């Protein structure tokens, strides 16, 4: 998003570009990052439905949706996905939270 | 009928990432889930509160659909006005008539418990009574979280808040929470329901029913708040699940005055199990406060029994 001059702004705090928050990267808030272990993933989409930040990358082109990984631009590292991951209950977590290194 | 996740995942995410909700905010997830069901043909209105602030910090908006914010107390009035304008413009031929009911614009207002239970209740009551075809969603996190965890009438008994703190003189909030869902049932509107974001299928079904009931509808959705309730940020959904298992937040719906409890826990879990996980109830477990815990349990049991009776009574 480019900065506008005062005269170019719309009136009364109207935001004309719908969904432009996608340009705002919240990924740098993160301390922990979910690590994706594809071999354990059952593609149940629980991480996708429970993610507060729309940060789960899913490929919906095929017959069955496929979990591809985490969108790190927006993931805040809350860990809800790793907590709700069903294979984690069987000790074969597809998502594991690890401290992010610089 | 609500879809399976495999089908729902094909819907467009209408709440984008990049909103500034706290890490682990279940409120942002509630809005995301609502929009997955409601679809792009939706006008959303937000009362001042966490979810309004974090999704629309100028010059950014996380909404891909239309979004209005006017003030704290009047989101129900704002959305009922938008709905009336829509009908009027259709009547005067300025907007095309929706060919099918499903193509009609959806009007949804949302507010936190502060903006719904306390500040916005008169606008909400008015809009429901006038019979606008809109859905009001309350995300109930049990305090004014946006301004620093002040008590609201939705705060449960005993909870520590910044205006009803636990210390040497007092032990958190001294009153029980208000039952807003029942107040809305008393408006005799076609659809009233309670749900949580953990129960995604229940939530999607209820949003669908609310949007298609042909009149005003109200959804009360529990929103565990990691900051205000004091639990680790990854636990939000589990706290919502346990709120249902302990009967603190029963899943039920009222369709044209007929109650239906959607989930009856096989065995009642003690409310203490749920409270133990939250820092706002820490003082309740201190020696000398046993009577508080007893009262909390009594209140939950009493409310649950009442709900069971209401279900029996309206299904006779």
JSON list of N, CA, C and O in Angstrom, two decimals, chain B residues 166-197:
[
{"chain": "B", "resi": 166, "resn": "UNK", "atom": "N", "xyz": [-9.44, -8.82, 42.92]},
{"chain": "B", "resi": 166, "resn": "UNK", "atom": "CA", "xyz": [-9.32, -9.68, 44.09]},
{"chain": "B", "resi": 166, "resn": "UNK", "atom": "C", "xyz": [-8.12, -9.18, 44.88]},
{"chain": "B", "resi": 166, "resn": "UNK", "atom": "O", "xyz": [-7.03, -9.05, 44.33]},
{"chain": "B", "resi": 167, "resn": "UNK", "atom": "N", "xyz": [-8.34, -8.88, 46.13]},
{"chain": "B", "resi": 167, "resn": "UNK", "atom": "CA", "xyz": [-7.25, -8.39, 46.97]},
{"chain": "B", "resi": 167, "resn": "UNK", "atom": "C", "xyz": [-7.54, -8.67, 48.42]},
{"chain": "B", "resi": 167, "resn": "UNK", "atom": "O", "xyz": [-8.17, -9.67, 48.74]},
{"chain": "B", "resi": 168, "resn": "UNK", "atom": "N", "xyz": [-7.11, -7.78, 49.29]},
{"chain": "B", "resi": 168, "resn": "UNK", "atom": "CA", "xyz": [-7.31, -8.03, 50.73]},
{"chain": "B", "resi": 168, "resn": "UNK", "atom": "C", "xyz": [-8.74, -7.69, 51.17]},
{"chain": "B", "resi": 168, "resn": "UNK", "atom": "O", "xyz": [-9.22, -8.21, 52.17]},
{"chain": "B", "resi": 169, "resn": "UNK", "atom": "N", "xyz": [-9.43, -6.80, 50.42]},
{"chain": "B", "resi": 169, "resn": "UNK", "atom": "CA", "xyz": [-10.78, -6.40, 50.84]},
{"chain": "B", "resi": 169, "resn": "UNK", "atom": "C", "xyz": [-11.85, -7.21, 50.12]},
{"chain": "B", "resi": 169, "resn": "UNK", "atom": "O", "xyz": [-12.76, -7.76, 50.72]},
{"chain": "B", "resi": 170, "resn": "UNK", "atom": "N", "xyz": [-11.74, -7.28, 48.78]},
{"chain": "B", "resi": 170, "resn": "UNK", "atom": "CA", "xyz": [-12.76, -7.98, 48.01]},
{"chain": "B", "resi": 170, "resn": "UNK", "atom": "C", "xyz": [-12.15, -9.16, 47.25]},
{"chain": "B", "resi": 170, "resn": "UNK", "atom": "O", "xyz": [-10.94, -9.22, 47.07]},
{"chain": "B", "resi": 171, "resn": "UNK", "atom": "N", "xyz": [-13.01, -10.04, 46.80]},
{"chain": "B", "resi": 171, "resn": "UNK", "atom": "CA", "xyz": [-12.56, -11.25, 46.11]},
{"chain": "B", "resi": 171, "resn": "UNK", "atom": "C", "xyz": [-13.17, -11.35, 44.72]},
{"chain": "B", "resi": 171, "resn": "UNK", "atom": "O", "xyz": [-13.90, -12.27, 44.42]},
{"chain": "B", "resi": 172, "resn": "UNK", "atom": "N", "xyz": [-12.88, -10.36, 43.88]},
{"chain": "B", "resi": 172, "resn": "UNK", "atom": "CA", "xyz": [-13.39, -10.40, 42.52]},
{"chain": "B", "resi": 172, "resn": "UNK", "atom": "C", "xyz": [-14.84, -9.98, 42.44]},
{"chain": "B", "resi": 172, "resn": "UNK", "atom": "O", "xyz": [-15.40, -9.41, 43.39]},
{"chain": "B", "resi": 173, "resn": "UNK", "atom": "N", "xyz": [-15.49, -10.27, 41.31]},
{"chain": "B", "resi": 173, "resn": "UNK", "atom": "CA", "xyz": [-16.86, -9.82, 41.10]},
{"chain": "B", "resi": 173, "resn": "UNK", "atom": "C", "xyz": [-17.81, -10.50, 42.09]},
{"chain": "B", "resi": 173, "resn": "UNK", "atom": "O", "xyz": [-17.72, -11.70, 42.29]},
{"chain": "B", "resi": 174, "resn": "UNK", "atom": "N", "xyz": [-18.71, -9.72, 42.66]},
{"chain": "B", "resi": 174, "resn": "UNK", "atom": "CA", "xyz": [-19.59, -10.25, 43.71]},
{"chain": "B", "resi": 174, "resn": "UNK", "atom": "C", "xyz": [-20.95, -10.67, 43.17]},
{"chain": "B", "resi": 174, "resn": "UNK", "atom": "O", "xyz": [-21.74, -11.27, 43.89]},
{"chain": "B", "resi": 175, "resn": "UNK", "atom": "N", "xyz": [-21.24, -10.34, 41.91]},
{"chain": "B", "resi": 175, "resn": "UNK", "atom": "CA", "xyz": [-22.55, -10.66, 41.36]},
{"chain": "B", "resi": 175, "resn": "UNK", "atom": "C", "xyz": [-22.43, -11.81, 40.34]},
{"chain": "B", "resi": 175, "resn": "UNK", "atom": "O", "xyz": [-21.37, -12.03, 39.78]},
{"chain": "B", "resi": 176, "resn": "UNK", "atom": "N", "xyz": [-23.55, -12.47, 40.10]},
{"chain": "B", "resi": 176, "resn": "UNK", "atom": "CA", "xyz": [-23.59, -13.48, 39.04]},
{"chain": "B", "resi": 176, "resn": "UNK", "atom": "C", "xyz": [-23.74, -12.80, 37.70]},
{"chain": "B", "resi": 176, "resn": "UNK", "atom": "O", "xyz": [-24.15, -11.64, 37.63]},
{"chain": "B", "resi": 177, "resn": "UNK", "atom": "N", "xyz": [-23.44, -13.52, 36.63]},
{"chain": "B", "resi": 177, "resn": "UNK", "atom": "CA", "xyz": [-23.54, -12.91, 35.31]},
{"chain": "B", "resi": 177, "resn": "UNK", "atom": "C", "xyz": [-25.00, -12.84, 34.85]},
{"chain": "B", "resi": 177, "resn": "UNK", "atom": "O", "xyz": [-25.86, -13.61, 35.28]},
{"chain": "B", "resi": 178, "resn": "UNK", "atom": "N", "xyz": [-25.22, -11.90, 33.97]},
{"chain": "B", "resi": 178, "resn": "UNK", "atom": "CA", "xyz": [-26.57, -11.71, 33.42]},
{"chain": "B", "resi": 178, "resn": "UNK", "atom": "C", "xyz": [-26.80, -12.75, 32.32]},
{"chain": "B", "resi": 178, "resn": "UNK", "atom": "O", "xyz": [-25.87, -13.07, 31.59]},
{"chain": "B", "resi": 179, "resn": "UNK", "atom": "N", "xyz": [-28.02, -13.24, 32.21]},
{"chain": "B", "resi": 179, "resn": "UNK", "atom": "CA", "xyz": [-28.33, -14.22, 31.17]},
{"chain": "B", "resi": 179, "resn": "UNK", "atom": "C", "xyz": [-28.95, -13.51, 29.98]},
{"chain": "B", "resi": 179, "resn": "UNK", "atom": "O", "xyz": [-30.17, -13.43, 29.85]},
{"chain": "B", "resi": 180, "resn": "UNK", "atom": "N", "xyz": [-28.09, -12.98, 29.12]},
{"chain": "B", "resi": 180, "resn": "UNK", "atom": "CA", "xyz": [-28.59, -12.20, 27.99]},
{"chain": "B", "resi": 180, "resn": "UNK", "atom": "C", "xyz": [-29.35, -13.06, 26.98]},
{"chain": "B", "resi": 180, "resn": "UNK", "atom": "O", "xyz": [-30.33, -12.62, 26.38]},
{"chain": "B", "resi": 181, "resn": "UNK", "atom": "N", "xyz": [-28.89, -14.31, 26.80]},
{"chain": "B", "resi": 181, "resn": "UNK", "atom": "CA", "xyz": [-29.55, -15.18, 25.84]},
{"chain": "B", "resi": 181, "resn": "UNK", "atom": "C", "xyz": [-31.04, -15.30, 26.17]},
{"chain": "B", "resi": 181, "resn": "UNK", "atom": "O", "xyz": [-31.89, -15.25, 25.28]},
{"chain": "B", "resi": 182, "resn": "UNK", "atom": "N", "xyz": [-31.35, -15.43, 27.48]},
{"chain": "B", "resi": 182, "resn": "UNK", "atom": "CA", "xyz": [-32.75, -15.53, 27.90]},
{"chain": "B", "resi": 182, "resn": "UNK", "atom": "C", "xyz": [-33.52, -14.23, 27.61]},
{"chain": "B", "resi": 182, "resn": "UNK", "atom": "O", "xyz": [-34.70, -14.26, 27.26]},
{"chain": "B", "resi": 183, "resn": "UNK", "atom": "N", "xyz": [-32.83, -13.09, 27.79]},
{"chain": "B", "resi": 183, "resn": "UNK", "atom": "CA", "xyz": [-33.48, -11.81, 27.51]},
{"chain": "B", "resi": 183, "resn": "UNK", "atom": "C", "xyz": [-33.87, -11.76, 26.03]},
{"chain": "B", "resi": 183, "resn": "UNK", "atom": "O", "xyz": [-34.94, -11.29, 25.66]},
{"chain": "B", "resi": 184, "resn": "UNK", "atom": "N", "xyz": [-32.99, -12.29, 25.18]},
{"chain": "B", "resi": 184, "resn": "UNK", "atom": "CA", "xyz": [-33.29, -12.28, 23.75]},
{"chain": "B", "resi": 184, "resn": "UNK", "atom": "C", "xyz": [-34.38, -13.28, 23.40]},
{"chain": "B", "resi": 184, "resn": "UNK", "atom": "O", "xyz": [-35.19, -13.04, 22.51]},
{"chain": "B", "resi": 185, "resn": "UNK", "atom": "N", "xyz": [-34.44, -14.40, 24.13]},
{"chain": "B", "resi": 185, "resn": "UNK", "atom": "CA", "xyz": [-35.52, -15.37, 23.91]},
{"chain": "B", "resi": 185, "resn": "UNK", "atom": "C", "xyz": [-36.85, -14.67, 24.21]},
{"chain": "B", "resi": 185, "resn": "UNK", "atom": "O", "xyz": [-37.85, -14.86, 23.51]},
{"chain": "B", "resi": 186, "resn": "UNK", "atom": "N", "xyz": [-36.84, -13.83, 25.25]},
{"chain": "B", "resi": 186, "resn": "UNK", "atom": "CA", "xyz": [-38.07, -13.13, 25.65]},
{"chain": "B", "resi": 186, "resn": "UNK", "atom": "C", "xyz": [-38.53, -12.11, 24.61]},
{"chain": "B", "resi": 186, "resn": "UNK", "atom": "O", "xyz": [-39.64, -11.59, 24.71]},
{"chain": "B", "resi": 187, "resn": "UNK", "atom": "N", "xyz": [-37.69, -11.82, 23.60]},
{"chain": "B", "resi": 187, "resn": "UNK", "atom": "CA", "xyz": [-38.12, -10.93, 22.52]},
{"chain": "B", "resi": 187, "resn": "UNK", "atom": "C", "xyz": [-39.00, -11.67, 21.49]},
{"chain": "B", "resi": 187, "resn": "UNK", "atom": "O", "xyz": [-39.46, -11.05, 20.54]},
{"chain": "B", "resi": 188, "resn": "UNK", "atom": "N", "xyz": [-39.14, -12.98, 21.69]},
{"chain": "B", "resi": 188, "resn": "UNK", "atom": "CA", "xyz": [-39.94, -13.81, 20.77]},
{"chain": "B", "resi": 188, "resn": "UNK", "atom": "C", "xyz": [-39.51, -13.68, 19.32]},
{"chain": "B", "resi": 188, "resn": "UNK", "atom": "O", "xyz": [-40.32, -13.55, 18.41]},
{"chain": "B", "resi": 189, "resn": "UNK", "atom": "N", "xyz": [-38.19, -13.69, 19.10]},
{"chain": "B", "resi": 189, "resn": "UNK", "atom": "CA", "xyz": [-37.67, -13.65, 17.74]},
{"chain": "B", "resi": 189, "resn": "UNK", "atom": "C", "xyz": [-37.51, -15.07, 17.22]},
{"chain": "B", "resi": 189, "resn": "UNK", "atom": "O", "xyz": [-37.48, -16.02, 18.02]},
{"chain": "B", "resi": 190, "resn": "UNK", "atom": "N", "xyz": [-37.41, -15.25, 15.89]},
{"chain": "B", "resi": 190, "resn": "UNK", "atom": "CA", "xyz": [-37.42, -16.62, 15.36]},
{"chain": "B", "resi": 190, "resn": "UNK", "atom": "C", "xyz": [-36.24, -17.49, 15.78]},
{"chain": "B", "resi": 190, "resn": "UNK", "atom": "O", "xyz": [-36.38, -18.71, 15.87]},
{"chain": "B", "resi": 191, "resn": "UNK", "atom": "N", "xyz": [-35.06, -16.89, 16.02]},
{"chain": "B", "resi": 191, "resn": "UNK", "atom": "CA", "xyz": [-33.91, -17.75, 16.30]},
{"chain": "B", "resi": 191, "resn": "UNK", "atom": "C", "xyz": [-32.95, -17.12, 17.31]},
{"chain": "B", "resi": 191, "resn": "UNK", "atom": "O", "xyz": [-32.49, -15.99, 17.12]},
{"chain": "B", "resi": 192, "resn": "UNK", "atom": "N", "xyz": [-32.66, -17.89, 18.36]},
{"chain": "B", "resi": 192, "resn": "UNK", "atom": "CA", "xyz": [-31.68, -17.48, 19.36]},
{"chain": "B", "resi": 192, "resn": "UNK", "atom": "C", "xyz": [-30.82, -18.71, 19.65]},
{"chain": "B", "resi": 192, "resn": "UNK", "atom": "O", "xyz": [-31.35, -19.82, 19.77]},
{"chain": "B", "resi": 193, "resn": "UNK", "atom": "N", "xyz": [-29.50, -18.54, 19.72]},
{"chain": "B", "resi": 193, "resn": "UNK", "atom": "CA", "xyz": [-28.65, -19.71, 19.99]},
{"chain": "B", "resi": 193, "resn": "UNK", "atom": "C", "xyz": [-27.38, -19.31, 20.71]},
{"chain": "B", "resi": 193, "resn": "UNK", "atom": "O", "xyz": [-26.97, -18.15, 20.70]},
{"chain": "B", "resi": 194, "resn": "UNK", "atom": "N", "xyz": [-26.77, -20.30, 21.33]},
{"chain": "B", "resi": 194, "resn": "UNK", "atom": "CA", "xyz": [-25.50, -20.14, 22.02]},
{"chain": "B", "resi": 194, "resn": "UNK", "atom": "C", "xyz": [-24.52, -21.15, 21.47]},
{"chain": "B", "resi": 194, "resn": "UNK", "atom": "O", "xyz": [-24.87, -22.32, 21.29]},
{"chain": "B", "resi": 195, "resn": "UNK", "atom": "N", "xyz": [-23.28, -20.74, 21.23]},
{"chain": "B", "resi": 195, "resn": "UNK", "atom": "CA", "xyz": [-22.29, -21.68, 20.72]},
{"chain": "B", "resi": 195, "resn": "UNK", "atom": "C", "xyz": [-20.88, -21.22, 21.09]},
{"chain": "B", "resi": 195, "resn": "UNK", "atom": "O", "xyz": [-20.72, -20.23, 21.79]},
{"chain": "B", "resi": 196, "resn": "UNK", "atom": "N", "xyz": [-19.87, -21.97, 20.65]},
{"chain": "B", "resi": 196, "resn": "UNK", "atom": "CA", "xyz": [-18.47, -21.59, 20.88]},
{"chain": "B", "resi": 196, "resn": "UNK", "atom": "C", "xyz": [-17.69, -21.85, 19.58]},
{"chain": "B", "resi": 196, "resn": "UNK", "atom": "O", "xyz": [-18.12, -22.64, 18.74]},
{"chain": "B", "resi": 197, "resn": "UNK", "atom": "N", "xyz": [-16.52, -21.22, 19.42]},
{"chain": "B", "resi": 197, "resn": "UNK", "atom": "CA", "xyz": [-15.73, -21.47, 18.21]},
{"chain": "B", "resi": 197, "resn": "UNK", "atom": "C", "xyz": [-15.14, -22.87, 18.15]},
{"chain": "B", "resi": 197, "resn": "UNK", "atom": "O", "xyz": [-14.79, -23.34, 17.08]}
]
